[in-house]
């Protein structure tokens, strides 16, 4: 009985300090609340309540030790509208920034993103972003993934992106990009084994510097690229997927050395001539499409080559043999 009032007070005090010990850094909270306000308090950010610890909010993640915001991921919401708020630049510890599948997210790639030097993953895909790909992205030296696909970006690809030493995946596909693929992309300081540039309006030649790059996946389909595509290939490479379809490429297929690792080769709708190399029978191909080119000669017999239907080979100059008709 004697100690009860003070015990009660102590418990009361502990309860309050535990439940209201805010882990979130006040600067991060301020930045996030500014972002919410800039988006006009959208439904998807309802959990961002000023009176609650921001480390408990949806769409964000705090680092376990520093309790700083390291991840901001807002995706799949049609109601969120407006531009990327400049306040994203006020989250200096961000490693992962994702605005994805927000069809009403418009405007340019926010320049304040240049301040986020800890960024490893920048995913701004499937929005309605416009303007060009800014040069400042090349100063985000920790970037491992850059995905700007499925937007309405215009202009050319900055060659400075090749300075990103840690970049392993680059998605610029499904935009309205013009101009050539920068020569610098053959001298990528990083690894860049996954390169997706399809569905743009890129023109000019594939850089000869690509001879030196061992891509894992390279998708350049549906552009206006011309000239030689053979630089993509090579006996020493470990490339698995090559899609060069629907371009204006013109080169001798007979001379191409296909990497043994190739599982997917789509070359349809180009101006490729020569023969299908005999070594193609050694590949574990899941897809082969050389239709709508200027190939000639007998389709080599063996491996997977006869498992594809006529539509993989049709509309060439004089290809023959199974699955097409007999050679004359
Ligand atoms: C969001 O975009 C859809 C079409 O994608 C449109 O119908 C809708 O009105 C937009 N909403 C806002 C809030 O802008
Ligand atoms: C190959 O490409 C042609 C032309 O685009 C297309 O009609 C055909 O379905 C494709 N075949 C395969 C197996 O993808």
Short mmCIF file of C-alpha atoms and ligand atoms in Angstrom, two decimals:
data_model
loop_
_atom_site.label_atom_id
_atom_site.label_comp_id
_atom_site.label_asym_id
_atom_site.label_seq_id
_atom_site.Cartn_x
_atom_site.Cartn_y
_atom_site.Cartn_z
CA UNK A 1 0.00 0.00 0.00
CA UNK A 2 2.76 2.40 1.01
CA UNK A 3 4.67 2.35 -2.30
CA UNK A 4 1.73 2.23 -4.65
CA UNK A 5 1.47 5.92 -5.69
CA UNK A 6 5.14 6.13 -6.67
CA UNK A 7 5.08 2.70 -8.35
CA UNK A 8 2.07 3.79 -10.27
CA UNK A 9 3.81 6.97 -11.34
CA UNK A 10 6.90 5.05 -12.39
CA UNK A 11 4.88 2.63 -14.53
CA UNK A 12 2.94 5.54 -15.97
CA UNK A 13 6.20 7.32 -16.81
CA UNK A 14 7.75 4.22 -18.41
CA UNK A 15 4.65 3.62 -20.46
CA UNK A 16 4.79 7.15 -21.80
CA UNK A 17 8.49 7.17 -22.63
CA UNK A 18 8.30 3.78 -24.37
CA UNK A 19 5.22 4.50 -26.43
CA UNK A 20 6.26 8.02 -27.36
CA UNK A 21 9.98 7.53 -27.85
CA UNK A 22 10.12 8.69 -31.43
CA UNK A 23 12.78 6.92 -33.45
CA UNK A 24 12.23 8.97 -36.58
CA UNK A 25 14.66 11.82 -37.18
CA UNK A 26 12.81 15.18 -37.09
CA UNK A 27 14.40 16.33 -40.37
CA UNK A 28 13.20 13.17 -42.14
CA UNK A 29 9.72 13.58 -40.70
CA UNK A 30 9.61 17.18 -41.87
CA UNK A 31 10.71 16.19 -45.39
CA UNK A 32 8.10 13.42 -45.58
CA UNK A 33 5.31 15.68 -44.36
CA UNK A 34 6.37 18.21 -47.00
CA UNK A 35 6.17 15.46 -49.63
CA UNK A 36 2.68 14.50 -48.43
CA UNK A 37 1.57 18.12 -48.59
CA UNK A 38 3.08 18.62 -52.05
CA UNK A 39 1.04 15.65 -53.26
CA UNK A 40 -2.08 17.23 -51.71
CA UNK A 41 -2.44 14.68 -48.87
CA UNK A 42 -3.18 11.66 -51.06
CA UNK A 43 -5.05 8.67 -49.71
CA UNK A 44 -2.01 6.39 -50.13
CA UNK A 45 -0.14 8.48 -47.51
CA UNK A 46 -2.94 8.45 -44.90
CA UNK A 47 -0.68 6.65 -42.41
CA UNK A 48 1.73 9.60 -42.44
CA UNK A 49 0.36 11.23 -39.29
CA UNK A 50 2.47 13.99 -37.72
CA UNK A 51 1.77 12.70 -34.20
CA UNK A 52 3.15 9.25 -34.99
CA UNK A 53 6.69 7.97 -35.39
CA UNK A 54 7.55 8.17 -39.09
CA UNK A 55 9.44 4.88 -38.83
CA UNK A 56 6.01 3.24 -38.49
CA UNK A 57 4.50 4.86 -41.60
CA UNK A 58 3.67 2.97 -44.79
CA UNK A 59 5.83 3.41 -47.89
CA UNK A 60 8.94 4.25 -45.86
CA UNK A 61 11.64 2.34 -44.05
CA UNK A 62 14.04 3.46 -41.34
CA UNK A 63 17.54 2.08 -40.90
CA UNK A 64 17.64 -0.25 -37.86
CA UNK A 65 20.55 1.51 -36.22
CA UNK A 66 20.51 5.12 -37.34
CA UNK A 67 16.70 5.27 -37.65
CA UNK A 68 17.13 7.51 -40.68
CA UNK A 69 14.77 7.04 -43.64
CA UNK A 70 16.55 4.77 -46.13
CA UNK A 71 13.66 3.76 -48.35
CA UNK A 72 10.71 5.59 -49.90
CA UNK A 73 8.55 3.45 -52.17
CA UNK A 74 5.22 4.71 -53.46
CA UNK A 75 3.62 2.58 -56.16
CA UNK A 76 0.46 1.41 -57.89
CA UNK A 77 -1.86 4.33 -57.23
CA UNK A 78 -3.85 6.20 -59.89
CA UNK A 79 -5.05 8.92 -57.56
CA UNK A 80 -1.69 10.30 -56.58
CA UNK A 81 -1.04 13.18 -58.93
CA UNK A 82 1.45 15.97 -59.43
CA UNK A 83 5.19 16.17 -59.91
CA UNK A 84 7.96 14.56 -57.89
CA UNK A 85 8.29 16.99 -54.94
CA UNK A 86 11.70 18.67 -54.45
CA UNK A 87 11.53 17.60 -50.79
CA UNK A 88 12.68 14.08 -51.75
CA UNK A 89 16.12 15.70 -51.85
CA UNK A 90 15.80 16.35 -48.10
CA UNK A 91 16.10 12.66 -47.19
CA UNK A 92 19.91 12.43 -47.31
CA UNK A 93 20.12 8.80 -46.19
CA UNK A 94 17.81 7.42 -48.89
CA UNK A 95 19.17 4.29 -50.57
CA UNK A 96 16.01 3.24 -52.33
CA UNK A 97 13.66 5.66 -54.07
CA UNK A 98 10.73 4.23 -55.97
CA UNK A 99 7.83 6.03 -57.60
CA UNK A 100 6.33 3.27 -59.73
CA UNK A 101 3.04 2.80 -61.59
CA UNK A 102 1.71 6.23 -60.73
CA UNK A 103 0.04 7.24 -64.01
CA UNK A 104 -0.67 10.75 -62.77
CA UNK A 105 2.88 11.43 -61.68
CA UNK A 106 4.01 13.95 -64.28
CA UNK A 107 6.72 16.52 -64.94
CA UNK A 108 10.49 16.12 -65.10
CA UNK A 109 12.91 13.98 -63.13
CA UNK A 110 13.22 16.17 -60.07
CA UNK A 111 16.65 17.91 -59.91
CA UNK A 112 16.70 17.64 -56.09
CA UNK A 113 17.31 13.90 -56.57
CA UNK A 114 20.92 14.96 -57.33
CA UNK A 115 21.37 15.48 -53.56
CA UNK A 116 20.71 11.82 -52.74
CA UNK A 117 24.29 10.53 -52.78
CA UNK A 118 23.46 7.31 -50.95
CA UNK A 119 20.95 6.14 -53.57
CA UNK A 120 21.48 2.57 -54.77
CA UNK A 121 18.11 1.96 -56.41
CA UNK A 122 16.27 4.63 -58.35
CA UNK A 123 13.07 3.30 -59.87
CA UNK A 124 10.84 5.89 -61.54
CA UNK A 125 9.25 3.44 -63.99
CA UNK A 126 5.68 3.32 -65.30
CA UNK A 127 4.76 6.93 -64.62
CA UNK A 128 4.11 9.83 -66.99
CA UNK A 129 7.40 11.66 -66.55
CA UNK A 130 8.51 14.02 -69.30
CA UNK A 131 11.62 16.00 -70.18
CA UNK A 132 15.06 14.56 -70.73
CA UNK A 133 17.29 12.20 -68.78
CA UNK A 134 19.31 14.61 -66.62
CA UNK A 135 23.10 14.56 -66.54
CA UNK A 136 23.13 14.82 -62.77
CA UNK A 137 22.18 11.15 -62.46
CA UNK A 138 25.81 10.34 -63.24
CA UNK A 139 26.80 11.97 -59.94
CA UNK A 140 24.83 9.36 -57.97
CA UNK A 141 27.88 7.14 -57.79
CA UNK A 142 26.32 4.44 -55.61
CA UNK A 143 23.55 3.62 -58.09
CA UNK A 144 23.22 -0.09 -58.80
CA UNK A 145 19.88 0.07 -60.56
CA UNK A 146 18.41 2.88 -62.64
CA UNK A 147 14.94 2.25 -64.05
CA UNK A 148 13.25 5.06 -65.99
CA UNK A 149 11.24 2.77 -68.28
CA UNK A 150 7.63 3.33 -69.37
CA UNK A 151 7.57 7.11 -69.24
CA UNK A 152 7.54 9.85 -71.88
CA UNK A 153 11.14 10.92 -71.64
CA UNK A 154 12.61 12.65 -74.66
CA UNK A 155 16.03 13.80 -75.84
CA UNK A 156 19.17 11.72 -76.04
CA UNK A 157 20.85 9.37 -73.57
CA UNK A 158 23.55 11.21 -71.59
CA UNK A 159 26.92 9.57 -72.20
CA UNK A 160 27.90 10.48 -68.63
CA UNK A 161 25.76 7.60 -67.35
CA UNK A 162 28.72 5.37 -68.25
CA UNK A 163 30.54 6.89 -65.25
CA UNK A 164 28.30 5.04 -62.82
CA UNK A 165 30.78 2.55 -61.39
CA UNK A 166 28.29 0.31 -59.61
CA UNK A 167 25.46 0.26 -62.12
CA UNK A 168 24.38 -3.27 -63.01
CA UNK A 169 20.97 -2.67 -64.55
CA UNK A 170 19.86 0.18 -66.77
CA UNK A 171 16.26 0.39 -67.97
CA UNK A 172 15.51 3.27 -70.33
CA UNK A 173 13.06 1.29 -72.46
CA UNK A 174 9.57 2.45 -73.48
CA UNK A 175 10.25 6.16 -73.72
CA UNK A 176 10.66 8.57 -76.64
CA UNK A 177 14.41 8.82 -76.58
CA UNK A 178 16.22 9.90 -79.73
CA UNK A 179 19.81 10.11 -80.93
CA UNK A 180 22.46 7.41 -80.77
CA UNK A 181 23.49 4.97 -78.04
CA UNK A 182 26.49 6.77 -76.50
CA UNK A 183 29.90 5.33 -77.44
CA UNK A 184 30.80 5.58 -73.77
CA UNK A 185 28.41 2.68 -73.06
CA UNK A 186 31.10 0.32 -74.33
CA UNK A 187 33.44 1.59 -71.64
CA UNK A 188 31.08 1.37 -68.70
CA UNK A 189 33.09 1.77 -65.53
CA UNK A 190 30.71 -0.60 -63.79
CA UNK A 191 29.35 -3.94 -64.88
CA UNK A 192 26.17 -3.02 -66.76
CA UNK A 193 25.28 -6.59 -67.71
CA UNK A 194 21.56 -5.76 -68.05
CA UNK A 195 20.77 -3.11 -70.65
CA UNK A 196 17.24 -2.32 -71.82
CA UNK A 197 16.81 0.44 -74.41
CA UNK A 198 13.89 -0.97 -76.42
CA UNK A 199 10.82 0.90 -77.68
CA UNK A 200 12.45 4.27 -78.23
CA UNK A 201 13.48 6.16 -81.36
CA UNK A 202 17.21 5.62 -81.05
CA UNK A 203 19.15 5.93 -84.29
CA UNK A 204 22.66 5.58 -85.65
CA UNK A 205 24.94 2.61 -85.23
CA UNK A 206 25.42 0.27 -82.30
CA UNK A 207 28.73 1.47 -80.78
CA UNK A 208 31.64 -0.73 -81.89
CA UNK A 209 32.82 -0.46 -78.28
CA UNK A 210 30.06 -3.01 -77.46
CA UNK A 211 32.51 -5.61 -78.75
CA UNK A 212 34.16 -5.41 -75.32
CA UNK A 213 31.00 -5.60 -73.20
CA UNK A 214 29.68 -8.91 -71.93
CA UNK A 215 26.01 -8.13 -71.44
CA UNK A 216 23.81 -10.62 -69.66
CA UNK A 217 20.71 -9.19 -71.29
CA UNK A 218 20.71 -6.64 -74.10
CA UNK A 219 17.40 -5.44 -75.50
CA UNK A 220 17.68 -2.79 -78.22
CA UNK A 221 14.48 -3.79 -80.01
CA UNK A 222 12.06 -1.38 -81.66
CA UNK A 223 14.39 1.48 -82.42
CA UNK A 224 15.91 2.82 -85.64
CA UNK A 225 19.40 1.43 -85.21
CA UNK A 226 21.33 0.73 -88.40
CA UNK A 227 24.49 -0.95 -89.56
CA UNK A 228 26.39 -3.69 -87.80
CA UNK A 229 24.87 -5.66 -84.93
CA UNK A 230 27.53 -8.36 -84.86
CA UNK A 231 29.54 -6.47 -82.21
CA UNK A 232 26.98 -7.61 -79.64
CA UNK A 233 28.09 -11.22 -80.07
CA UNK A 234 31.35 -13.08 -79.54
CA UNK A 235 32.60 -16.51 -78.54
CA UNK A 236 33.97 -15.36 -75.20
CA UNK A 237 30.79 -13.72 -74.00
CA UNK A 238 28.25 -15.16 -71.56
CA UNK A 239 25.25 -13.26 -72.93
CA UNK A 240 21.88 -15.00 -72.49
CA UNK A 241 19.31 -12.71 -74.06
CA UNK A 242 19.72 -10.61 -77.22
CA UNK A 243 16.78 -8.75 -78.73
CA UNK A 244 17.63 -6.56 -81.71
CA UNK A 245 14.25 -6.96 -83.42
CA UNK A 246 12.56 -4.20 -85.38
CA UNK A 247 15.52 -2.05 -86.26
CA UNK A 248 17.35 -1.30 -89.53
CA UNK A 249 20.39 -3.45 -88.84
CA UNK A 250 22.34 -4.74 -91.81
CA UNK A 251 25.13 -7.26 -91.29
CA UNK A 252 26.37 -10.69 -92.35
CA UNK A 253 24.96 -13.32 -89.98
CA UNK A 254 27.36 -15.97 -91.34
CA UNK A 255 30.29 -14.26 -89.61
CA UNK A 256 28.63 -13.93 -86.21
CA UNK A 257 30.05 -16.06 -83.38
CA UNK A 258 27.14 -16.79 -81.06
CA UNK A 259 27.93 -17.11 -77.34
CA UNK A 260 27.20 -20.66 -76.09
CA UNK A 261 25.15 -19.18 -73.24
CA UNK A 262 22.55 -17.68 -75.59
CA UNK A 263 18.97 -18.74 -74.81
CA UNK A 264 17.00 -15.99 -76.53
CA UNK A 265 17.80 -14.48 -79.91
CA UNK A 266 15.28 -12.20 -81.56
CA UNK A 267 16.45 -10.50 -84.76
CA UNK A 268 13.12 -10.19 -86.59
CA UNK A 269 12.47 -7.22 -88.88
CA UNK A 270 15.97 -6.07 -89.85
CA UNK A 271 18.06 -6.33 -93.02
CA UNK A 272 20.37 -9.08 -91.85
CA UNK A 273 21.92 -11.16 -94.66
CA UNK A 274 24.10 -14.24 -94.99
CA UNK A 275 23.43 -17.65 -93.42
CA UNK A 276 22.40 -18.88 -90.01
CA UNK A 277 25.72 -20.05 -88.50
CA UNK A 278 25.99 -23.83 -88.08
CA UNK A 279 27.01 -23.45 -84.45
CA UNK A 280 23.43 -22.37 -83.67
CA UNK A 281 22.64 -26.10 -83.30
CA UNK A 282 24.76 -26.14 -80.13
CA UNK A 283 22.65 -23.57 -78.31
CA UNK A 284 19.95 -24.24 -75.72
CA UNK A 285 17.65 -21.73 -77.38
CA UNK A 286 14.22 -21.05 -75.93
CA UNK A 287 13.43 -18.49 -78.60
CA UNK A 288 14.84 -17.85 -82.03
CA UNK A 289 13.30 -15.37 -84.40
CA UNK A 290 15.09 -14.34 -87.58
CA UNK A 291 11.94 -13.63 -89.61
CA UNK A 292 11.68 -10.60 -91.92
CA UNK A 293 15.36 -10.33 -92.82
CA UNK A 294 17.44 -11.10 -95.92
CA UNK A 295 18.91 -14.41 -94.83
CA UNK A 296 19.69 -17.16 -97.28
CA UNK A 297 20.79 -20.78 -97.37
CA UNK A 298 19.93 -23.94 -95.46
CA UNK A 299 18.72 -23.78 -91.86
CA UNK A 300 21.30 -25.91 -90.00
CA UNK A 301 19.81 -29.20 -88.81
CA UNK A 302 19.99 -30.14 -85.15
CA UNK A 303 19.73 -28.78 -81.64
CA UNK A 304 16.64 -26.69 -81.10
CA UNK A 305 16.53 -25.24 -84.60
CA UNK A 306 13.76 -27.49 -85.93
CA UNK A 307 11.64 -27.00 -82.78
CA UNK A 308 10.65 -23.50 -83.89
CA UNK A 309 7.80 -22.98 -86.33
CA UNK A 310 7.91 -21.35 -89.77
CA UNK A 311 7.13 -17.93 -88.30
CA UNK A 312 10.56 -17.87 -86.67
CA UNK A 313 12.17 -18.10 -90.14
CA UNK A 314 9.60 -16.72 -92.58
CA UNK A 315 10.00 -13.75 -94.91
CA UNK A 316 13.69 -14.00 -95.64
CA UNK A 317 15.44 -13.88 -99.00
CA UNK A 318 16.10 -17.54 -99.57
CA UNK A 319 16.22 -19.48 -96.31
CA UNK A 320 15.29 -23.12 -96.78
CA UNK A 321 15.08 -26.46 -95.05
CA UNK A 322 13.03 -27.53 -92.06
CA UNK A 323 10.75 -26.08 -90.77
CA UNK A 324 10.63 -24.16 -94.08
CA UNK A 325 10.38 -25.87 -97.49
CA UNK A 326 13.05 -28.03 -99.09
CA UNK A 327 16.14 -26.37 -100.47
CA UNK A 328 16.30 -26.36 -104.26
C1 LIG B 1 -5.45 10.05 -63.17
O1 LIG B 1 -5.32 9.52 -64.47
C2 LIG B 1 -6.48 8.92 -64.97
C3 LIG B 1 -6.12 8.32 -66.30
O2 LIG B 1 -4.92 7.62 -66.24
C4 LIG B 1 -7.57 9.97 -65.05
O3 LIG B 1 -8.76 9.36 -65.50
C5 LIG B 1 -7.78 10.60 -63.70
O4 LIG B 1 -8.70 11.64 -63.79
C6 LIG B 1 -6.49 11.11 -63.12
N1 LIG B 1 -6.70 11.56 -61.77
C7 LIG B 1 -6.21 12.69 -61.29
C8 LIG B 1 -6.48 12.98 -59.87
O5 LIG B 1 -5.53 13.43 -61.98
C1 LIG B 2 8.74 -13.83 -84.91
O1 LIG B 2 8.51 -12.52 -85.39
C2 LIG B 2 7.42 -12.39 -86.25
C3 LIG B 2 7.39 -10.96 -86.75
O2 LIG B 2 7.26 -10.05 -85.71
C4 LIG B 2 6.14 -12.79 -85.53
O3 LIG B 2 5.05 -12.71 -86.39
C5 LIG B 2 6.30 -14.20 -84.99
O4 LIG B 2 5.16 -14.53 -84.22
C6 LIG B 2 7.53 -14.31 -84.13
N1 LIG B 2 7.70 -15.69 -83.73
C7 LIG B 2 8.02 -16.02 -82.48
C8 LIG B 2 8.17 -17.46 -82.18
O5 LIG B 2 8.19 -15.18 -81.61
#
